[in-house]
Amino acid sequence: MIYNEFEEFAAALPPMTALIGLDLGEKTIGVAVSDRMRGVASPLETVRRKKFTLDSARLLEIIADREIGGVILGLPKNMDGTEGPRCQSTRAFARNLSRLTEVSIGFWDERLSTVAAEKALLEADTTRKRRGQVIDHVAAGYILQGALDRLRFL
């Protein structure tokens, strides 16, 4: 089921299950996962987008293998808070994914998550080539960590 309100998403989560965070891009999907206590987000991998069926198959494999209890999708709102074409694409992805799994799906405002990830990688003196390889799943980690931090206060 898809939840537009974060509080409703949080209430629907089964206890002691990990969450998965996704940073949807046109060419890639950054993937991060949490621990079962939902304290720490860890970047996992970047899925190269091909077709929805192949992309979703990989995501569902991760969800099953790690016994994921909820999916957090980064919602790429405009800086003024409005939703544009990228948000519509993300919501469409959520609708399609929800047809394939019973796992709850929620959204997290991802504004500036890639900027924060890029800054962290620069501070870690990561090479340009390596940054290109990991930026998406590091950004997914930022998205998921933001949601995990919010869960602590609900």
Short mmCIF file of C-alpha atoms in Angstrom, two decimals:
data_model
loop_
_atom_site.label_atom_id
_atom_site.label_comp_id
_atom_site.label_asym_id
_atom_site.label_seq_id
_atom_site.Cartn_x
_atom_site.Cartn_y
_atom_site.Cartn_z
CA MET A 1 0.00 0.00 0.00
CA ILE A 2 1.16 3.54 -0.74
CA TYR A 3 1.06 6.18 1.99
CA ASN A 4 1.31 9.86 1.13
CA GLU A 5 1.47 10.88 4.80
CA PHE A 6 4.64 9.79 6.58
CA GLU A 7 2.84 9.27 9.91
CA GLU A 8 0.42 6.81 8.29
CA PHE A 9 3.32 4.99 6.65
CA ALA A 10 5.11 4.74 10.01
CA ALA A 11 2.00 3.36 11.72
CA ALA A 12 1.67 0.63 9.07
CA LEU A 13 5.22 -0.70 9.45
CA PRO A 14 5.66 -4.11 11.05
CA PRO A 15 7.92 -4.00 14.12
CA MET A 16 11.58 -5.01 13.98
CA THR A 17 11.90 -4.96 10.21
CA ALA A 18 14.43 -3.12 8.12
CA LEU A 19 13.53 -0.42 5.62
CA ILE A 20 14.83 0.17 2.11
CA GLY A 21 15.43 3.64 0.72
CA LEU A 22 15.40 4.36 -3.01
CA ASP A 23 16.76 7.31 -4.94
CA LEU A 24 15.11 7.05 -8.36
CA GLY A 25 16.99 8.54 -11.25
CA GLU A 26 16.42 8.32 -14.98
CA LYS A 27 19.32 5.90 -15.48
CA THR A 28 19.88 4.44 -12.01
CA ILE A 29 18.19 3.59 -8.73
CA GLY A 30 20.26 4.16 -5.61
CA VAL A 31 19.49 1.61 -2.90
CA ALA A 32 20.14 1.84 0.84
CA VAL A 33 18.91 -0.37 3.68
CA SER A 34 18.50 0.05 7.41
CA ASP A 35 19.10 -2.29 10.28
CA ARG A 36 16.09 -3.93 11.98
CA MET A 37 16.20 -1.38 14.80
CA ARG A 38 15.83 1.34 12.13
CA GLY A 39 18.70 3.34 13.50
CA VAL A 40 21.25 3.47 10.68
CA ALA A 41 20.93 3.64 6.91
CA SER A 42 23.66 1.93 4.88
CA PRO A 43 24.16 2.51 1.15
CA LEU A 44 23.86 -0.85 -0.59
CA GLU A 45 24.06 -0.66 -4.38
CA THR A 46 23.10 1.18 -7.53
CA VAL A 47 20.72 -0.57 -9.90
CA ARG A 48 21.23 0.37 -13.56
CA ARG A 49 17.76 0.99 -14.96
CA LYS A 50 16.70 -1.12 -17.91
CA LYS A 51 12.97 -1.90 -17.87
CA PHE A 52 10.57 -1.69 -14.96
CA THR A 53 10.18 -5.47 -14.85
CA LEU A 54 13.94 -6.00 -14.50
CA ASP A 55 14.42 -3.08 -12.11
CA SER A 56 11.55 -4.17 -9.87
CA ALA A 57 12.73 -7.80 -9.92
CA ARG A 58 16.07 -6.74 -8.43
CA LEU A 59 14.38 -4.52 -5.83
CA LEU A 60 11.93 -7.29 -4.86
CA GLU A 61 14.88 -9.68 -4.52
CA ILE A 62 16.55 -7.28 -2.05
CA ILE A 63 13.24 -6.79 -0.20
CA ALA A 64 12.79 -10.56 0.18
CA ASP A 65 16.42 -11.35 1.06
CA ARG A 66 16.60 -8.68 3.75
CA GLU A 67 13.03 -9.11 5.03
CA ILE A 68 12.25 -5.46 4.39
CA GLY A 69 9.16 -4.06 6.12
CA GLY A 70 8.80 -0.79 4.20
CA VAL A 71 10.02 1.15 1.17
CA ILE A 72 10.99 4.82 1.33
CA LEU A 73 11.03 6.53 -2.05
CA GLY A 74 12.81 9.84 -2.37
CA LEU A 75 10.31 12.39 -3.69
CA PRO A 76 12.17 14.97 -5.81
CA LYS A 77 10.14 18.07 -5.05
CA ASN A 78 11.06 21.44 -6.53
CA MET A 79 12.87 23.85 -4.21
CA ASP A 80 9.60 25.77 -3.70
CA GLY A 81 7.88 22.57 -2.49
CA THR A 82 5.82 21.96 -5.61
CA GLU A 83 5.76 18.67 -7.46
CA GLY A 84 6.91 18.48 -11.07
CA PRO A 85 7.34 15.74 -13.68
CA ARG A 86 9.99 13.88 -11.65
CA CYS A 87 7.56 13.57 -8.72
CA GLN A 88 4.90 12.25 -11.08
CA SER A 89 7.38 9.68 -12.37
CA THR A 90 8.26 8.64 -8.80
CA ARG A 91 4.60 8.28 -7.86
CA ALA A 92 3.99 6.18 -10.99
CA PHE A 93 6.94 3.95 -10.02
CA ALA A 94 5.41 3.55 -6.54
CA ARG A 95 2.02 2.59 -8.03
CA ASN A 96 3.65 -0.01 -10.29
CA LEU A 97 5.78 -1.41 -7.45
CA SER A 98 2.79 -1.60 -5.09
CA ARG A 99 1.11 -3.98 -7.55
CA LEU A 100 4.00 -6.42 -7.04
CA THR A 101 4.44 -6.35 -3.25
CA GLU A 102 2.46 -6.01 -0.03
CA VAL A 103 5.28 -4.00 1.57
CA SER A 104 4.21 -0.48 2.59
CA ILE A 105 5.55 2.34 0.43
CA GLY A 106 6.12 5.88 1.70
CA PHE A 107 7.73 9.04 0.40
CA TRP A 108 10.47 11.27 1.78
CA ASP A 109 11.30 14.75 0.53
CA GLU A 110 14.70 14.29 -1.06
CA ARG A 111 15.57 17.90 -1.86
CA LEU A 112 19.35 18.35 -1.72
CA SER A 113 20.08 14.69 -0.83
CA THR A 114 22.37 14.30 -3.84
CA VAL A 115 24.08 17.58 -2.99
CA ALA A 116 24.69 16.34 0.58
CA ALA A 117 25.99 13.00 -0.71
CA GLU A 118 28.31 14.74 -3.17
CA LYS A 119 29.64 16.99 -0.42
CA ALA A 120 30.29 14.03 1.88
CA LEU A 121 32.12 12.17 -0.89
CA LEU A 122 34.23 15.24 -1.69
CA GLU A 123 35.12 15.64 1.99
CA ALA A 124 36.17 11.98 2.01
CA ASP A 125 38.49 12.80 -0.93
CA THR A 126 36.72 10.31 -3.19
CA THR A 127 37.90 10.31 -6.80
CA ARG A 128 35.59 11.63 -9.51
CA LYS A 129 35.25 8.14 -11.00
CA ARG A 130 34.38 6.57 -7.65
CA ARG A 131 31.89 9.37 -6.84
CA GLY A 132 30.10 8.59 -10.10
CA GLN A 133 29.87 4.93 -9.10
CA VAL A 134 28.50 5.47 -5.58
CA ILE A 135 26.65 8.81 -5.58
CA ASP A 136 23.21 7.29 -6.15
CA HIS A 137 23.25 4.77 -3.34
CA VAL A 138 24.94 7.28 -1.00
CA ALA A 139 22.07 9.69 -1.80
CA ALA A 140 19.61 6.86 -1.07
CA GLY A 141 21.35 6.51 2.30
CA TYR A 142 20.74 10.20 3.03
CA ILE A 143 17.07 9.84 2.07
CA LEU A 144 16.60 6.76 4.24
CA GLN A 145 18.52 8.22 7.19
CA GLY A 146 16.28 11.30 7.13
CA ALA A 147 13.21 9.06 7.32
CA LEU A 148 14.75 6.94 10.09
CA ASP A 149 15.54 10.04 12.11
CA ARG A 150 11.92 11.21 11.74
CA LEU A 151 10.61 7.79 12.84
CA ARG A 152 12.35 8.23 16.19
CA PHE A 153 10.05 11.14 16.99
CA LEU A 154 6.74 9.50 16.10
#
